[in-house]
Amino acid sequence: MSINSRETPAGALAVQPCFDELNGIRYDIRQNATRMCYSNGTWRNYSDYVHCHELVEAEAVEDAAMAFVFFVGFCLSLVAIAVAIWIFLYFKDLRCLRNTIHTNLMATYICNDATWIISAVVQEYVENGGLCSVLAVLMHYFYLTNFFWMFVEGLYLFLLVVATFTGEKVKLQIYIIIGWGIPGVIVVTWAIIKHLGKTAPDNAGESHPMVLLIKHCPWMAEDYYDWIHQAPVITLLAVNLVFLFSIMWVLITKLQSANTAETQQYRKATKALLVLFPLLGITYILMMQGPMEGVAGHVFRNAQALLLSLQGFTVALFYCFLNTEVQNTLRHRMSRWRETRTVGGGRRYTLSGHSKDWSPRSRTESIRCILSKCR
């Protein structure tokens, strides 16, 4: 391509978009090539194509940036979730079915995030097809368990808030089978069929954390076999969306029957809706499709990377650190600990976890704790 336009005035810089393709190589047409027209009407003896980058190179830079966002987000989530799980397990006052379900969901985030980080690091420096396959299977398993435990969260809330009987009547073993067992069956089936078939990658323009590892691990490439685990995920998200509408309907009905101002009712309902989004995986629905080209696509992919990588952090924040029950328990323990340090010779009290005078476990109080974020 030669920049030599008669319409360029003397002493001006001629600008035109980079070529779309040259010698079979695609280039980024969003950038420009330039050539200087001197004041005497002659052209500079060369055109400046320094900003015309190969499209693959531009995509590689963007992929690296998004991988960095995922890495930082997953690390933040790992730290927050680890602290939240420690709180739920260490303080016996917080041990109940609801918090046990929260703990299992957070455990899936830890496994999923840690596996992604390990896969990204190992596949960057180690070329091992067998290790790649193992990591791919583990990533898909933990990814799937994450959605199944989101479904368990939605089912528990639906039974507790909407149905006529409490979620406590469903045994923990049933929830464990749903959350950890069924994903195992699905992923093993997928792995066997995928191993026997052939992979045909088709992931252009996507910023999913697994997609970013395809270049290093062909097992991450998508094909029609992946509907074995993708179809259950879509189904679970759809069911959780129904759970969300049902729970919000009950909540709004209760708010309308209460003697509160209309503005305050809307505020409470909005807060409850936002709090339930990460717990039920609604964020994944919002980030499922979006623009893929231009500035809008760049913004969407980075927002997608940020929100998805911080899912675990958000769950830990809303359902542990900002949980009224957790805050009361920690405040109560710290108060008792200070009393024992102030008053000498009294009974020794530690933060090891259990006191008989603090155990909020009634069903009414449990519902209040679940929906307390909307206050």
Short mmCIF file of C-alpha atoms in Angstrom, two decimals:
data_model
loop_
_atom_site.label_atom_id
_atom_site.label_comp_id
_atom_site.label_asym_id
_atom_site.label_seq_id
_atom_site.Cartn_x
_atom_site.Cartn_y
_atom_site.Cartn_z
CA MET A 1 0.00 0.00 0.00
CA SER A 2 1.36 3.42 -0.94
CA ILE A 3 0.20 6.65 0.66
CA ASN A 4 0.32 9.29 -2.08
CA SER A 5 -2.94 11.17 -2.13
CA ARG A 6 -3.32 14.30 -4.30
CA GLU A 7 -5.85 15.62 -1.77
CA THR A 8 -3.17 16.01 0.91
CA PRO A 9 -2.10 19.68 1.15
CA ALA A 10 1.56 20.63 1.31
CA GLY A 11 3.02 20.54 4.80
CA ALA A 12 0.37 18.06 6.04
CA LEU A 13 0.46 14.46 7.22
CA ALA A 14 -1.44 11.95 5.12
CA VAL A 15 -3.29 9.36 7.21
CA GLN A 16 -5.10 6.24 6.11
CA PRO A 17 -6.13 2.98 7.81
CA CYS A 18 -3.71 0.09 7.85
CA PHE A 19 -4.16 -2.57 5.19
CA ASP A 20 -6.54 -5.38 6.05
CA GLU A 21 -4.26 -8.13 4.71
CA LEU A 22 -0.76 -8.39 3.25
CA ASN A 23 0.95 -11.58 2.07
CA GLY A 24 -1.72 -13.66 3.78
CA ILE A 25 -1.24 -11.91 7.15
CA ARG A 26 -4.14 -9.96 8.66
CA TYR A 27 -3.49 -6.58 10.26
CA ASP A 28 -5.35 -4.39 12.73
CA ILE A 29 -7.30 -1.89 10.58
CA ARG A 30 -8.18 0.18 13.65
CA GLN A 31 -4.67 1.68 13.46
CA ASN A 32 -3.35 4.09 10.82
CA ALA A 33 -0.38 4.40 8.48
CA THR A 34 1.06 7.86 7.77
CA ARG A 35 3.25 9.66 5.24
CA MET A 36 4.50 13.23 5.38
CA CYS A 37 3.91 15.68 2.53
CA TYR A 38 6.57 18.41 2.73
CA SER A 39 5.84 22.10 2.25
CA ASN A 40 7.48 22.02 -1.18
CA GLY A 41 4.93 19.45 -2.37
CA THR A 42 7.23 16.43 -2.27
CA TRP A 43 6.60 13.27 -0.27
CA ARG A 44 8.79 11.72 2.36
CA ASN A 45 10.56 8.77 0.75
CA TYR A 46 8.85 6.23 3.02
CA SER A 47 5.48 5.61 4.70
CA ASP A 48 5.24 4.99 8.42
CA TYR A 49 3.61 1.64 9.17
CA VAL A 50 4.89 1.35 12.74
CA HIS A 51 1.36 1.27 14.15
CA CYS A 52 0.17 -1.44 11.76
CA HIS A 53 0.41 -4.55 13.92
CA GLU A 54 -0.45 -8.10 13.01
CA LEU A 55 -3.93 -8.95 14.22
CA VAL A 56 -2.62 -12.06 15.95
CA GLU A 57 -0.12 -9.94 17.85
CA ALA A 58 -2.83 -7.50 18.92
CA GLU A 59 -5.04 -10.37 20.07
CA ALA A 60 -2.11 -11.91 21.94
CA VAL A 61 -1.51 -8.66 23.83
CA GLU A 62 -5.20 -8.41 24.73
CA ASP A 63 -5.28 -12.07 25.80
CA ALA A 64 -2.25 -11.48 28.03
CA ALA A 65 -3.93 -8.45 29.60
CA MET A 66 -7.12 -10.39 30.29
CA ALA A 67 -5.13 -13.33 31.66
CA PHE A 68 -3.49 -10.89 34.07
CA VAL A 69 -6.92 -9.61 35.15
CA PHE A 70 -8.09 -13.18 35.74
CA PHE A 71 -4.91 -13.98 37.66
CA VAL A 72 -5.24 -10.98 39.99
CA GLY A 73 -8.98 -11.51 40.45
CA PHE A 74 -8.56 -15.20 41.23
CA CYS A 75 -5.78 -14.45 43.74
CA LEU A 76 -7.97 -11.90 45.55
CA SER A 77 -10.85 -14.37 45.56
CA LEU A 78 -8.62 -17.14 46.92
CA VAL A 79 -7.50 -15.02 49.88
CA ALA A 80 -11.01 -13.79 50.70
CA ILE A 81 -12.60 -17.24 50.37
CA ALA A 82 -9.90 -18.91 52.46
CA VAL A 83 -10.55 -16.46 55.30
CA ALA A 84 -14.32 -16.89 54.96
CA ILE A 85 -14.11 -20.69 55.07
CA TRP A 86 -11.84 -20.51 58.11
CA ILE A 87 -14.41 -18.34 59.90
CA PHE A 88 -17.29 -20.71 59.09
CA LEU A 89 -15.31 -23.78 60.19
CA TYR A 90 -13.54 -22.31 63.22
CA PHE A 91 -16.52 -20.74 65.00
CA LYS A 92 -18.94 -23.46 66.04
CA ASP A 93 -21.74 -20.93 66.54
CA LEU A 94 -21.84 -20.45 62.77
CA ARG A 95 -22.21 -24.13 61.95
CA CYS A 96 -25.58 -24.78 60.36
CA LEU A 97 -26.84 -26.20 57.07
CA ARG A 98 -27.03 -22.78 55.42
CA ASN A 99 -23.43 -21.89 56.23
CA THR A 100 -22.29 -25.41 55.33
CA ILE A 101 -23.76 -24.87 51.87
CA HIS A 102 -21.98 -21.50 51.69
CA THR A 103 -18.73 -23.23 52.69
CA ASN A 104 -19.06 -25.85 49.96
CA LEU A 105 -19.78 -23.19 47.34
CA MET A 106 -16.72 -21.25 48.46
CA ALA A 107 -14.66 -24.45 48.34
CA THR A 108 -15.57 -24.82 44.65
CA TYR A 109 -14.28 -21.30 44.05
CA ILE A 110 -11.01 -22.16 45.76
CA CYS A 111 -10.60 -25.35 43.70
CA ASN A 112 -11.64 -23.66 40.46
CA ASP A 113 -9.46 -20.57 40.91
CA ALA A 114 -6.43 -22.51 42.15
CA THR A 115 -6.67 -25.00 39.28
CA TRP A 116 -6.82 -22.17 36.75
CA ILE A 117 -3.74 -20.50 38.25
CA ILE A 118 -1.81 -23.78 38.35
CA SER A 119 -2.83 -24.59 34.77
CA ALA A 120 -1.78 -21.15 33.53
CA VAL A 121 1.63 -21.41 35.20
CA VAL A 122 2.34 -25.06 34.36
CA GLN A 123 1.25 -24.86 30.73
CA GLU A 124 3.41 -21.79 30.19
CA TYR A 125 6.59 -23.61 31.17
CA VAL A 126 5.86 -27.35 30.86
CA GLU A 127 5.00 -29.19 27.65
CA ASN A 128 3.24 -32.32 28.82
CA GLY A 129 0.15 -33.66 27.07
CA GLY A 130 -0.80 -35.95 29.95
CA LEU A 131 -0.57 -33.18 32.53
CA CYS A 132 -2.57 -30.94 30.23
CA SER A 133 -5.35 -33.53 30.05
CA VAL A 134 -5.47 -33.98 33.83
CA LEU A 135 -5.60 -30.23 34.44
CA ALA A 136 -8.30 -29.81 31.80
CA VAL A 137 -10.50 -32.48 33.41
CA LEU A 138 -9.97 -30.99 36.88
CA MET A 139 -10.76 -27.49 35.65
CA HIS A 140 -13.99 -28.58 34.02
CA TYR A 141 -14.99 -30.61 37.08
CA PHE A 142 -14.47 -27.78 39.56
CA TYR A 143 -16.06 -25.33 37.12
CA LEU A 144 -19.12 -27.57 36.98
CA THR A 145 -19.27 -28.11 40.75
CA ASN A 146 -19.36 -24.33 41.11
CA PHE A 147 -22.61 -24.13 39.15
CA PHE A 148 -24.15 -27.13 40.90
CA TRP A 149 -23.48 -25.59 44.32
CA MET A 150 -25.01 -22.34 43.05
CA PHE A 151 -28.05 -24.44 42.19
CA VAL A 152 -27.98 -25.94 45.70
CA GLU A 153 -27.92 -22.40 47.12
CA GLY A 154 -30.91 -21.48 44.98
CA LEU A 155 -32.78 -24.66 45.88
CA TYR A 156 -32.17 -24.14 49.60
CA LEU A 157 -33.37 -20.53 49.46
CA PHE A 158 -36.39 -21.50 47.37
CA LEU A 159 -37.43 -24.20 49.84
CA LEU A 160 -36.81 -21.89 52.79
CA VAL A 161 -38.49 -18.74 51.50
CA VAL A 162 -41.04 -19.86 48.91
CA ALA A 163 -42.04 -23.48 49.60
CA THR A 164 -44.20 -24.60 52.51
CA PHE A 165 -41.44 -26.59 54.22
CA THR A 166 -37.92 -25.63 55.24
CA GLY A 167 -34.72 -26.40 53.38
CA GLU A 168 -33.47 -28.11 56.53
CA LYS A 169 -35.62 -31.15 55.69
CA VAL A 170 -33.37 -31.92 52.73
CA LYS A 171 -30.37 -33.73 54.19
CA LEU A 172 -26.86 -32.43 53.68
CA GLN A 173 -25.94 -35.73 52.00
CA ILE A 174 -28.42 -34.98 49.21
CA TYR A 175 -26.90 -31.56 48.64
CA ILE A 176 -23.40 -33.10 48.59
CA ILE A 177 -24.46 -35.67 45.97
CA ILE A 178 -25.91 -32.86 43.85
CA GLY A 179 -22.96 -30.51 44.31
CA TRP A 180 -20.00 -32.89 44.13
CA GLY A 181 -21.30 -36.20 42.76
CA ILE A 182 -23.34 -35.32 39.66
CA PRO A 183 -20.60 -33.06 38.20
CA GLY A 184 -18.17 -35.97 38.52
CA VAL A 185 -20.40 -38.24 36.44
CA ILE A 186 -20.87 -35.54 33.80
CA VAL A 187 -17.16 -34.67 33.53
CA VAL A 188 -16.03 -38.31 33.37
CA THR A 189 -18.53 -38.92 30.57
CA TRP A 190 -17.33 -35.80 28.75
CA ALA A 191 -13.64 -36.72 29.18
CA ILE A 192 -14.11 -40.23 27.77
CA ILE A 193 -16.07 -39.02 24.74
CA LYS A 194 -13.72 -36.09 24.14
CA HIS A 195 -10.70 -38.39 24.30
CA LEU A 196 -12.22 -40.69 21.70
CA GLY A 197 -13.23 -37.81 19.42
CA LYS A 198 -11.36 -34.98 17.78
CA THR A 199 -11.17 -31.35 18.90
CA ALA A 200 -12.22 -28.57 16.56
CA PRO A 201 -11.53 -25.23 18.28
CA ASP A 202 -13.93 -22.36 17.72
CA ASN A 203 -13.37 -19.66 20.30
CA ALA A 204 -12.65 -16.46 18.40
CA GLY A 205 -13.17 -13.32 20.42
CA GLU A 206 -13.97 -15.01 23.71
CA SER A 207 -12.43 -14.08 27.06
CA HIS A 208 -13.50 -17.03 29.17
CA PRO A 209 -10.74 -18.11 31.59
CA MET A 210 -10.58 -21.58 30.03
CA VAL A 211 -10.43 -20.18 26.50
CA LEU A 212 -7.28 -18.22 27.38
CA LEU A 213 -5.46 -21.53 27.97
CA ILE A 214 -6.31 -23.11 24.60
CA LYS A 215 -3.04 -22.11 22.96
CA HIS A 216 -1.16 -24.18 25.51
CA CYS A 217 -3.67 -27.00 25.97
CA PRO A 218 -5.80 -28.26 23.05
CA TRP A 219 -8.09 -30.03 25.55
CA MET A 220 -9.46 -26.60 26.45
CA ALA A 221 -10.66 -26.05 22.87
CA GLU A 222 -14.42 -26.16 22.47
CA ASP A 223 -16.31 -28.54 20.21
CA TYR A 224 -19.78 -30.06 20.11
CA TYR A 225 -18.80 -32.68 22.72
CA ASP A 226 -18.67 -29.87 25.27
CA TRP A 227 -22.45 -29.65 25.24
CA ILE A 228 -22.26 -32.61 27.62
CA HIS A 229 -21.22 -30.21 30.39
CA GLN A 230 -22.43 -26.91 28.90
CA ALA A 231 -26.08 -27.96 28.66
CA PRO A 232 -26.33 -28.71 32.43
CA VAL A 233 -24.74 -25.32 33.21
CA ILE A 234 -27.26 -23.45 31.06
CA THR A 235 -30.10 -25.46 32.60
CA LEU A 236 -28.93 -24.73 36.15
CA LEU A 237 -28.62 -21.01 35.43
CA ALA A 238 -32.14 -20.99 33.98
CA VAL A 239 -33.52 -22.77 37.07
CA ASN A 240 -31.67 -20.37 39.37
CA LEU A 241 -33.20 -17.48 37.45
CA VAL A 242 -36.64 -18.94 38.22
CA PHE A 243 -35.61 -19.30 41.88
CA LEU A 244 -34.50 -15.65 41.89
CA PHE A 245 -37.82 -14.38 40.53
CA SER A 246 -39.76 -16.52 43.03
CA ILE A 247 -37.68 -15.36 46.00
CA MET A 248 -37.89 -11.71 44.95
CA TRP A 249 -41.67 -12.02 44.54
CA VAL A 250 -42.03 -13.28 48.12
CA LEU A 251 -39.66 -10.61 49.42
CA ILE A 252 -41.42 -7.76 47.62
CA THR A 253 -44.79 -9.05 48.82
CA LYS A 254 -43.53 -9.04 52.41
CA LEU A 255 -42.08 -5.56 52.02
CA GLN A 256 -45.34 -4.23 50.62
CA SER A 257 -47.28 -5.68 53.55
CA ALA A 258 -44.92 -3.98 56.02
CA ASN A 259 -45.42 -0.42 57.17
CA THR A 260 -42.48 1.06 55.28
CA ALA A 261 -42.21 3.86 52.76
CA GLU A 262 -42.39 2.92 49.08
CA THR A 263 -38.90 4.29 48.38
CA GLN A 264 -37.46 2.23 51.23
CA GLN A 265 -39.20 -0.88 49.89
CA TYR A 266 -37.60 -0.40 46.47
CA ARG A 267 -34.22 0.16 48.09
CA LYS A 268 -34.47 -3.04 50.12
CA ALA A 269 -35.64 -5.06 47.14
CA THR A 270 -32.82 -3.71 44.97
CA LYS A 271 -30.19 -4.54 47.59
CA ALA A 272 -31.57 -8.06 48.00
CA LEU A 273 -31.53 -8.55 44.23
CA LEU A 274 -27.90 -7.44 43.93
CA VAL A 275 -26.84 -9.66 46.84
CA LEU A 276 -28.49 -12.73 45.32
CA PHE A 277 -26.86 -12.19 41.91
CA PRO A 278 -23.41 -13.69 42.71
CA LEU A 279 -24.83 -16.42 44.95
CA LEU A 280 -27.09 -17.80 42.20
CA GLY A 281 -24.65 -17.22 39.34
CA ILE A 282 -26.77 -14.58 37.62
CA THR A 283 -23.57 -12.68 36.81
CA TYR A 284 -22.68 -15.46 34.37
CA ILE A 285 -25.97 -14.88 32.54
CA LEU A 286 -25.27 -11.15 32.26
CA MET A 287 -21.75 -11.82 30.96
CA MET A 288 -22.70 -14.69 28.63
CA GLN A 289 -22.98 -12.63 25.44
CA GLY A 290 -21.85 -9.17 24.45
CA PRO A 291 -20.10 -7.12 21.76
CA MET A 292 -16.86 -8.63 20.48
CA GLU A 293 -15.61 -5.99 18.04
CA GLY A 294 -14.19 -2.51 18.49
CA VAL A 295 -13.98 -0.50 21.69
CA ALA A 296 -17.27 -1.92 23.00
CA GLY A 297 -15.92 -5.45 22.62
CA HIS A 298 -12.68 -4.54 24.38
CA VAL A 299 -14.57 -3.00 27.31
CA PHE A 300 -16.97 -5.94 27.53
CA ARG A 301 -14.22 -8.57 27.54
CA ASN A 302 -12.29 -6.78 30.28
CA ALA A 303 -15.46 -6.29 32.34
CA GLN A 304 -16.22 -9.98 31.83
CA ALA A 305 -12.75 -10.97 33.04
CA LEU A 306 -13.01 -8.71 36.09
CA LEU A 307 -16.50 -9.76 37.20
CA LEU A 308 -16.02 -13.50 36.64
CA SER A 309 -12.66 -13.62 38.41
CA LEU A 310 -14.05 -11.73 41.42
CA GLN A 311 -17.15 -13.93 41.80
CA GLY A 312 -15.62 -15.78 44.75
CA PHE A 313 -14.52 -12.54 46.40
CA THR A 314 -18.06 -11.15 46.05
CA VAL A 315 -19.65 -14.24 47.60
CA ALA A 316 -17.20 -14.15 50.52
CA LEU A 317 -17.86 -10.44 51.01
CA PHE A 318 -21.67 -10.60 51.00
CA TYR A 319 -22.20 -13.92 52.76
CA CYS A 320 -19.39 -13.87 55.31
CA PHE A 321 -17.72 -10.53 55.95
CA LEU A 322 -20.94 -8.47 55.66
CA ASN A 323 -23.15 -11.17 57.17
CA THR A 324 -24.86 -9.88 60.33
CA GLU A 325 -24.64 -13.27 62.03
CA VAL A 326 -20.91 -13.53 61.37
CA GLN A 327 -20.30 -9.98 62.55
CA ASN A 328 -22.29 -10.58 65.75
CA THR A 329 -20.37 -13.78 66.44
CA LEU A 330 -16.99 -12.13 65.94
CA ARG A 331 -18.05 -9.10 67.99
CA HIS A 332 -19.32 -11.36 70.77
CA ARG A 333 -16.10 -13.40 70.85
CA MET A 334 -13.90 -10.31 70.87
CA SER A 335 -15.98 -8.82 73.68
CA ARG A 336 -15.68 -11.96 75.78
CA TRP A 337 -11.95 -12.15 75.06
CA ARG A 338 -11.44 -8.55 76.20
CA GLU A 339 -13.41 -9.23 79.39
CA THR A 340 -11.13 -12.11 80.34
CA ARG A 341 -8.08 -9.92 79.78
CA THR A 342 -9.56 -7.08 81.85
CA VAL A 343 -10.89 -9.12 84.76
CA GLY A 344 -8.13 -11.19 86.35
CA GLY A 345 -8.72 -14.56 87.92
CA GLY A 346 -11.89 -15.21 85.96
CA ARG A 347 -12.73 -18.23 83.87
CA ARG A 348 -10.38 -18.59 80.92
CA TYR A 349 -12.03 -17.89 77.58
CA THR A 350 -10.47 -18.28 74.17
CA LEU A 351 -11.57 -17.70 70.61
CA SER A 352 -11.72 -21.45 70.00
CA GLY A 353 -15.28 -21.15 69.16
CA HIS A 354 -18.22 -22.19 71.24
CA SER A 355 -20.33 -20.51 73.89
CA LYS A 356 -23.71 -21.70 75.05
CA ASP A 357 -25.29 -18.26 75.18
CA TRP A 358 -24.94 -17.39 71.49
CA SER A 359 -26.51 -19.60 68.89
CA PRO A 360 -29.07 -18.02 66.54
CA ARG A 361 -30.64 -21.03 64.91
CA SER A 362 -34.41 -20.59 64.67
CA ARG A 363 -35.98 -20.78 61.21
CA THR A 364 -37.33 -17.23 61.48
CA GLU A 365 -33.94 -15.90 62.46
CA SER A 366 -32.31 -17.93 59.73
CA ILE A 367 -34.55 -16.32 57.11
CA ARG A 368 -33.79 -12.93 58.61
CA CYS A 369 -30.05 -13.62 58.32
CA ILE A 370 -30.36 -14.72 54.70
CA LEU A 371 -32.28 -11.61 53.67
CA SER A 372 -30.62 -9.23 56.12
CA LYS A 373 -28.58 -7.63 53.34
CA CYS A 374 -31.72 -5.94 52.00
CA ARG A 375 -32.17 -3.82 55.09
#
